[in-house]
Amino acid sequence: MDLFAGLKSFFKTDATTIDNNVFRLHYKATAVILVAFSILVTGRQYIGDPIDCISKDDIPTNLLDTFCWIHTTFSLPDAWYKKVGEEVPYPGVDKYTPGEKRVYHAYYQWVCFVLFLQAILFYTPRYFWKAMEGGRIKNLILGLNSPILPEDTKLANRKLLVEYMVSNLNNHSVYFMSYAVAEIMNFVNVVGQIFLMDAFLGGEFSTYGSKVIQFTGWDWSVRYDPMIKVFPRLTKCTFHRYGSSGDVQRHDAMCILPINIINEKIYVFLWFWFVILAVLSGLVLVYRAVIVFWPKSRLMVTRSRARLANQDYLETIINKCKLGDWLLLDLLSKNLDPLNFRDVINDFARKLDGKNMDNV
């Protein structure tokens, strides 16, 4: 579809990796999903027919549709749990008694905009980290993975990389802090967005997914679909106009909201996706705390990344490097092939020990 044509180029994959898989779930997977949902809802809302209203009175259909869309429709909470077909025609739809509580559904006009705003918020930590990272990893790898690069050029480039690491040893604290802040931003953002959507949907989102799960296990004769309460497909609308005698006449209408068939599926998916993403992001913060407070964990991770390197050299590096230096090496391991990374590790350790790499 043309609506989705620009998404791939906008969220194109970078040749250089400067984060982890969970980080990418935020700014790639989630942001793309939210933008796609926003485009889908926008197309259905402004190109299709989002609302159809009927009334027993002689009110033009297009006028009634436009009025009820702009001024929102409502449901009657007392009618949500009544028996459909006997007491009410549809959950939330019943005869209105003056003074009876109403629940207005104004959110559906804003769903496409809120989804797009959420996508921007999910991309914000990536934007922050990319600005703070400044292309450092890309500049350091210097084409070392290129199969057509001459060996003498690779050796020279590797020396430049190692010289940078040595000359800037223990000067990457801000680098590490920026990355940690970006990971915290990811976690705060996804948890905050759960609360944002809960407020947006009138306090119904936080338990939405769990209620949907419970709904599937209820007896068919008594079960109540929680999605209908949050995203009703049939609602009421009240239209007032002057009558022939000059008095104000009230006209009740029932409105079908086809757009909510899409909305309910979107938010069921988002509930499960955000919960999973929040858990994964929380685990990343736990992992980051372990890296900070347990130095041996850095050695364990580096060993898993550099299996071909001299193990004694790895201990030398971990003992002499601070968190920022370790993070730089960890990101380099994701961008260099195992042989090149082994050579970088070995050369770096020798340099730290004061040995001449040309004589090894």
Coordinates of C-alpha atoms in Angstrom, one line a residue:
M1 CA 0.0 0.0 0.0
D2 CA 1.1 3.5 -0.8
L3 CA 0.3 4.6 2.8
F4 CA 3.1 2.4 4.1
A5 CA 5.6 3.0 1.3
G6 CA 7.7 5.7 3.2
L7 CA 8.1 3.7 6.4
K8 CA 10.9 1.5 5.2
S9 CA 13.1 4.4 4.1
F10 CA 12.3 6.5 7.2
F11 CA 13.4 3.7 9.5
K12 CA 16.2 2.3 7.4
T13 CA 18.7 0.0 9.0
D14 CA 22.1 1.6 9.9
A15 CA 25.2 -0.1 8.9
T16 CA 26.8 0.6 12.3
T17 CA 25.3 -0.9 15.5
I18 CA 25.4 1.4 18.5
D19 CA 22.8 -0.2 20.8
N20 CA 21.2 -3.5 21.7
N21 CA 18.3 -5.6 20.5
V22 CA 15.8 -4.3 23.2
F23 CA 16.8 -0.7 22.3
R24 CA 16.0 -1.4 18.7
L25 CA 12.6 -2.8 19.7
H26 CA 11.8 0.7 20.9
Y27 CA 12.8 3.0 18.0
K28 CA 12.5 0.5 15.2
A29 CA 9.8 -2.1 15.8
T30 CA 7.5 0.0 18.1
A31 CA 7.9 3.3 16.3
V32 CA 7.2 1.6 12.9
I33 CA 4.2 -0.2 14.4
L34 CA 2.7 3.0 15.8
V35 CA 3.2 5.0 12.7
A36 CA 1.7 2.2 10.6
F37 CA -1.3 2.1 13.0
S38 CA -1.6 5.8 12.8
I39 CA -1.7 5.7 9.0
L40 CA -4.2 2.9 9.1
V41 CA -6.6 4.8 11.4
T42 CA -6.1 8.0 9.5
G43 CA -7.0 6.3 6.2
R44 CA -10.1 4.7 7.7
Q45 CA -11.1 7.9 9.6
Y46 CA -10.6 10.6 6.9
I47 CA -10.9 8.6 3.7
G48 CA -13.4 6.0 4.7
D49 CA -16.6 6.3 6.7
P50 CA -15.9 6.3 10.4
I51 CA -19.5 6.8 11.7
D52 CA -23.0 6.1 10.5
C53 CA -26.0 7.5 12.5
I54 CA -29.7 6.8 12.2
S55 CA -32.7 8.6 13.7
K56 CA -36.5 8.1 13.3
D57 CA -36.8 11.8 12.6
D58 CA -36.3 13.6 9.3
I59 CA -32.7 14.7 9.9
P60 CA -30.4 14.5 6.9
T61 CA -28.0 11.5 7.4
N62 CA -24.9 13.4 6.5
L63 CA -25.8 16.2 8.9
L64 CA -26.4 13.8 11.7
D65 CA -23.2 11.9 11.0
T66 CA -21.1 15.1 11.0
F67 CA -22.7 16.4 14.1
C68 CA -22.3 13.2 16.1
W69 CA -18.7 12.8 15.0
I70 CA -17.8 16.3 16.0
H71 CA -19.7 16.5 19.3
T72 CA -19.0 12.8 20.2
T73 CA -21.3 10.0 21.0
F74 CA -22.1 8.5 24.4
S75 CA -23.0 5.2 26.2
L76 CA -25.1 4.6 29.3
P77 CA -23.1 2.7 31.9
D78 CA -26.2 1.2 33.5
A79 CA -26.9 -0.5 30.2
W80 CA -23.5 -2.1 29.7
Y81 CA -24.4 -5.3 31.6
K82 CA -28.1 -5.7 30.6
K83 CA -29.1 -8.6 28.5
V84 CA -28.8 -7.8 24.8
G85 CA -32.0 -8.6 22.8
E86 CA -34.3 -8.5 25.8
E87 CA -33.4 -5.5 27.9
V88 CA -31.3 -3.4 25.5
P89 CA -30.5 -3.5 21.8
Y90 CA -26.8 -3.3 22.4
P91 CA -24.5 -2.9 25.5
G92 CA -24.5 0.7 26.6
V93 CA -27.5 1.7 24.5
D94 CA -30.9 2.2 26.2
K95 CA -33.6 4.7 26.8
Y96 CA -32.1 7.8 28.3
T97 CA -33.5 9.2 31.5
P98 CA -32.7 12.8 32.4
G99 CA -30.0 12.9 35.0
E100 CA -28.7 9.4 34.1
K101 CA -24.9 9.1 33.9
R102 CA -23.4 9.2 30.4
V103 CA -19.9 8.2 29.2
Y104 CA -18.8 10.2 26.2
H105 CA -16.5 8.7 23.6
A106 CA -14.3 11.6 22.4
Y107 CA -11.1 9.7 22.1
Y108 CA -11.7 8.2 18.6
Q109 CA -11.1 11.5 16.9
W110 CA -7.6 11.7 18.4
V111 CA -6.4 8.1 18.0
C112 CA -4.4 8.7 14.9
F113 CA -2.7 11.7 16.3
V114 CA -1.9 10.1 19.7
L115 CA -0.4 7.0 17.9
F116 CA 1.8 9.3 15.9
L117 CA 2.9 11.2 19.0
Q118 CA 3.7 7.9 20.7
A119 CA 5.9 6.9 17.8
I120 CA 7.9 10.2 18.2
L121 CA 8.3 9.5 21.9
F122 CA 9.6 6.0 21.2
Y123 CA 12.2 7.5 18.8
T124 CA 13.3 10.2 21.2
P125 CA 15.8 8.1 23.2
R126 CA 17.4 6.9 20.0
Y127 CA 17.7 10.5 18.8
F128 CA 19.3 11.5 22.1
W129 CA 21.8 8.6 22.1
K130 CA 22.7 9.0 18.4
A131 CA 23.4 12.7 19.0
M132 CA 25.6 11.9 22.1
E133 CA 27.3 9.0 20.3
G134 CA 28.3 11.3 17.5
G135 CA 29.3 8.6 15.0
R136 CA 32.2 7.5 17.2
I137 CA 31.9 3.7 16.5
K138 CA 31.5 4.3 12.7
N139 CA 34.6 6.4 12.6
L140 CA 36.6 3.9 14.7
I141 CA 35.9 0.8 12.7
L142 CA 37.4 2.5 9.6
G143 CA 36.2 -0.2 7.1
L144 CA 38.1 -3.0 8.9
N145 CA 35.3 -5.5 7.9
S146 CA 35.7 -4.7 4.2
P147 CA 37.0 -7.8 2.3
I148 CA 38.6 -5.6 -0.4
L149 CA 40.6 -3.5 2.0
P150 CA 44.4 -4.3 1.6
E151 CA 46.0 -5.9 4.6
D152 CA 48.5 -3.1 5.2
T153 CA 45.6 -0.6 5.2
K154 CA 43.7 -2.8 7.7
L155 CA 46.8 -2.9 9.9
A156 CA 47.2 0.8 9.8
N157 CA 43.5 1.4 10.6
R158 CA 43.7 -1.0 13.4
K159 CA 46.6 0.8 14.9
L160 CA 44.7 4.1 14.7
L161 CA 41.8 2.5 16.5
V162 CA 44.1 1.1 19.3
E163 CA 45.9 4.4 19.5
Y164 CA 42.6 6.2 20.1
M165 CA 41.6 3.7 22.8
V166 CA 44.9 4.1 24.6
S167 CA 45.2 7.9 24.3
N168 CA 41.5 8.3 25.5
L169 CA 41.6 5.6 28.2
N170 CA 39.2 6.4 31.0
N171 CA 37.8 9.4 29.1
H172 CA 34.5 7.8 28.1
S173 CA 32.5 8.3 31.2
V174 CA 30.0 10.7 29.5
Y175 CA 29.7 8.2 26.7
F176 CA 28.6 5.5 29.1
M177 CA 26.3 7.8 31.1
S178 CA 24.6 9.0 27.9
Y179 CA 23.9 5.4 26.9
A180 CA 22.6 4.5 30.4
V181 CA 20.4 7.6 30.3
A182 CA 19.0 6.5 26.9
E183 CA 18.2 3.1 28.3
I184 CA 16.4 4.6 31.3
M185 CA 14.5 6.9 28.9
N186 CA 13.3 3.8 27.1
F187 CA 12.0 2.2 30.3
V188 CA 10.4 5.4 31.6
N189 CA 8.9 6.1 28.1
V190 CA 7.2 2.7 27.7
V191 CA 5.8 2.7 31.3
G192 CA 4.8 6.3 31.0
Q193 CA 2.9 5.5 27.7
I194 CA 1.0 2.8 29.5
F195 CA -0.3 5.4 31.9
L196 CA -0.8 7.9 29.0
M197 CA -3.1 5.4 27.2
D198 CA -4.8 4.6 30.4
A199 CA -5.7 8.3 30.9
F200 CA -6.6 8.6 27.2
L201 CA -9.0 5.7 27.3
G202 CA -10.7 6.8 30.6
G203 CA -8.8 4.5 32.9
E204 CA -9.6 1.3 30.9
F205 CA -6.2 0.5 29.3
S206 CA -4.2 -0.7 32.3
T207 CA -6.5 -3.8 32.7
Y208 CA -7.6 -4.0 29.1
G209 CA -5.5 -6.9 28.0
S210 CA -6.0 -9.0 31.2
K211 CA -9.8 -8.5 30.8
V212 CA -9.7 -9.6 27.2
I213 CA -7.8 -12.8 28.3
Q214 CA -10.5 -13.4 31.0
F215 CA -13.2 -12.8 28.5
T216 CA -12.1 -15.7 26.3
G217 CA -12.6 -18.1 29.2
W218 CA -16.1 -17.0 30.3
D219 CA -19.3 -18.9 29.6
W220 CA -20.8 -17.6 26.3
S221 CA -24.2 -17.1 27.8
V222 CA -23.0 -14.7 30.5
R223 CA -19.8 -13.3 29.3
Y224 CA -19.4 -9.6 28.6
D225 CA -16.9 -8.3 26.0
P226 CA -14.6 -5.7 27.6
M227 CA -13.6 -4.4 24.2
I228 CA -17.2 -3.2 23.7
K229 CA -17.0 -1.1 26.8
V230 CA -13.8 0.6 25.7
F231 CA -14.5 0.7 22.0
P232 CA -18.3 0.5 21.5
R233 CA -19.5 -0.2 18.0
L234 CA -22.9 1.2 18.7
T235 CA -23.5 4.4 20.7
K236 CA -26.1 7.1 21.2
C237 CA -26.1 10.7 20.1
T238 CA -28.5 13.6 20.9
F239 CA -29.2 16.3 18.3
H240 CA -31.1 19.5 19.1
R241 CA -32.7 21.9 16.7
Y242 CA -35.5 24.4 16.5
G243 CA -39.0 23.1 15.6
S244 CA -41.6 24.7 13.4
S245 CA -43.0 26.6 16.4
G246 CA -39.6 27.9 17.5
D247 CA -39.1 25.5 20.4
V248 CA -36.0 23.4 20.9
Q249 CA -36.6 19.8 19.9
R250 CA -34.5 16.9 20.9
H251 CA -33.7 14.0 18.6
D252 CA -32.1 10.8 19.7
A253 CA -29.9 8.8 17.3
M254 CA -28.0 5.6 17.3
C255 CA -24.5 5.6 15.7
I256 CA -22.4 2.8 14.4
L257 CA -18.7 3.3 14.8
P258 CA -16.9 1.0 12.3
I259 CA -13.6 2.7 13.2
N260 CA -13.7 1.0 16.6
I261 CA -13.4 -2.4 15.1
I262 CA -9.9 -1.4 14.1
N263 CA -9.2 0.5 17.3
E264 CA -10.0 -2.4 19.6
K265 CA -7.6 -4.7 17.8
I266 CA -4.9 -2.1 17.8
Y267 CA -5.1 -1.5 21.5
V268 CA -5.3 -5.2 22.4
F269 CA -2.0 -5.7 20.5
L270 CA -0.4 -2.5 22.1
W271 CA -1.3 -3.7 25.6
F272 CA 0.5 -7.0 25.2
W273 CA 3.4 -5.4 23.2
F274 CA 3.9 -2.6 25.8
V275 CA 3.8 -5.0 28.8
I276 CA 6.4 -7.3 27.1
L277 CA 8.6 -4.3 26.1
A278 CA 8.4 -2.8 29.7
V279 CA 9.5 -6.1 31.2
L280 CA 12.4 -6.4 28.7
S281 CA 13.4 -2.8 29.3
G282 CA 13.4 -3.4 33.0
L283 CA 15.6 -6.4 32.6
V284 CA 18.0 -4.3 30.5
L285 CA 18.3 -1.9 33.4
V286 CA 19.0 -4.7 35.8
Y287 CA 21.7 -6.0 33.4
R288 CA 23.2 -2.5 33.2
A289 CA 23.2 -2.2 37.1
V290 CA 25.1 -5.6 37.2
I291 CA 27.6 -4.3 34.7
V292 CA 28.2 -1.2 36.8
F293 CA 28.4 -2.7 40.3
W294 CA 30.0 -6.1 39.5
P295 CA 33.2 -5.6 37.4
K296 CA 33.6 -9.4 36.9
S297 CA 30.4 -9.3 34.8
R298 CA 32.2 -7.1 32.3
L299 CA 34.9 -9.7 31.9
M300 CA 32.3 -12.4 31.4
V301 CA 30.5 -10.5 28.7
T302 CA 33.8 -9.5 27.0
R303 CA 34.9 -13.2 27.0
S304 CA 31.7 -14.2 25.3
R305 CA 32.2 -11.5 22.7
A306 CA 35.9 -12.2 22.1
R307 CA 36.3 -16.0 22.3
L308 CA 39.3 -15.9 20.0
A309 CA 41.3 -13.4 22.0
N310 CA 43.9 -14.2 24.6
Q311 CA 42.1 -14.6 27.9
D312 CA 44.9 -13.0 29.9
Y313 CA 44.7 -10.0 27.6
L314 CA 41.0 -9.6 28.4
E315 CA 41.7 -9.5 32.1
T316 CA 44.3 -6.9 31.5
I317 CA 41.9 -4.7 29.6
I318 CA 39.0 -5.1 32.1
N319 CA 41.3 -4.3 35.0
K320 CA 42.6 -1.1 33.4
C321 CA 39.4 0.2 31.6
K322 CA 36.5 2.0 33.1
L323 CA 32.8 1.6 32.2
G324 CA 33.0 4.0 29.2
D325 CA 36.0 2.2 27.7
W326 CA 34.3 -1.2 28.2
L327 CA 31.1 0.0 26.5
L328 CA 33.1 1.3 23.6
L329 CA 34.8 -2.2 23.3
D330 CA 31.4 -3.9 23.6
L331 CA 30.0 -1.9 20.8
L332 CA 33.1 -2.5 18.7
S333 CA 32.5 -6.2 19.1
K334 CA 29.1 -5.8 17.5
N335 CA 30.6 -4.1 14.5
L336 CA 33.8 -6.1 13.8
D337 CA 34.1 -9.7 12.7
P338 CA 35.6 -12.0 15.3
L339 CA 39.1 -12.1 13.8
N340 CA 39.3 -8.3 13.6
F341 CA 38.0 -7.9 17.1
R342 CA 40.5 -10.5 18.4
D343 CA 43.3 -8.5 16.8
V344 CA 42.0 -5.2 18.3
I345 CA 41.8 -6.8 21.8
N346 CA 45.2 -8.3 21.6
D347 CA 46.9 -5.1 20.3
F348 CA 45.1 -3.0 22.8
A349 CA 46.2 -5.2 25.7
R350 CA 49.8 -5.2 24.5
K351 CA 49.7 -1.5 24.2
L352 CA 48.4 -1.2 27.8
D353 CA 51.2 -3.4 28.9
G354 CA 53.7 -1.2 27.1
K355 CA 54.7 -3.6 24.4
N356 CA 55.4 -2.6 20.8
M357 CA 52.8 -4.1 18.5
D358 CA 55.2 -4.0 15.5
N359 CA 57.5 -6.6 17.3
V360 CA 54.7 -9.1 18.2

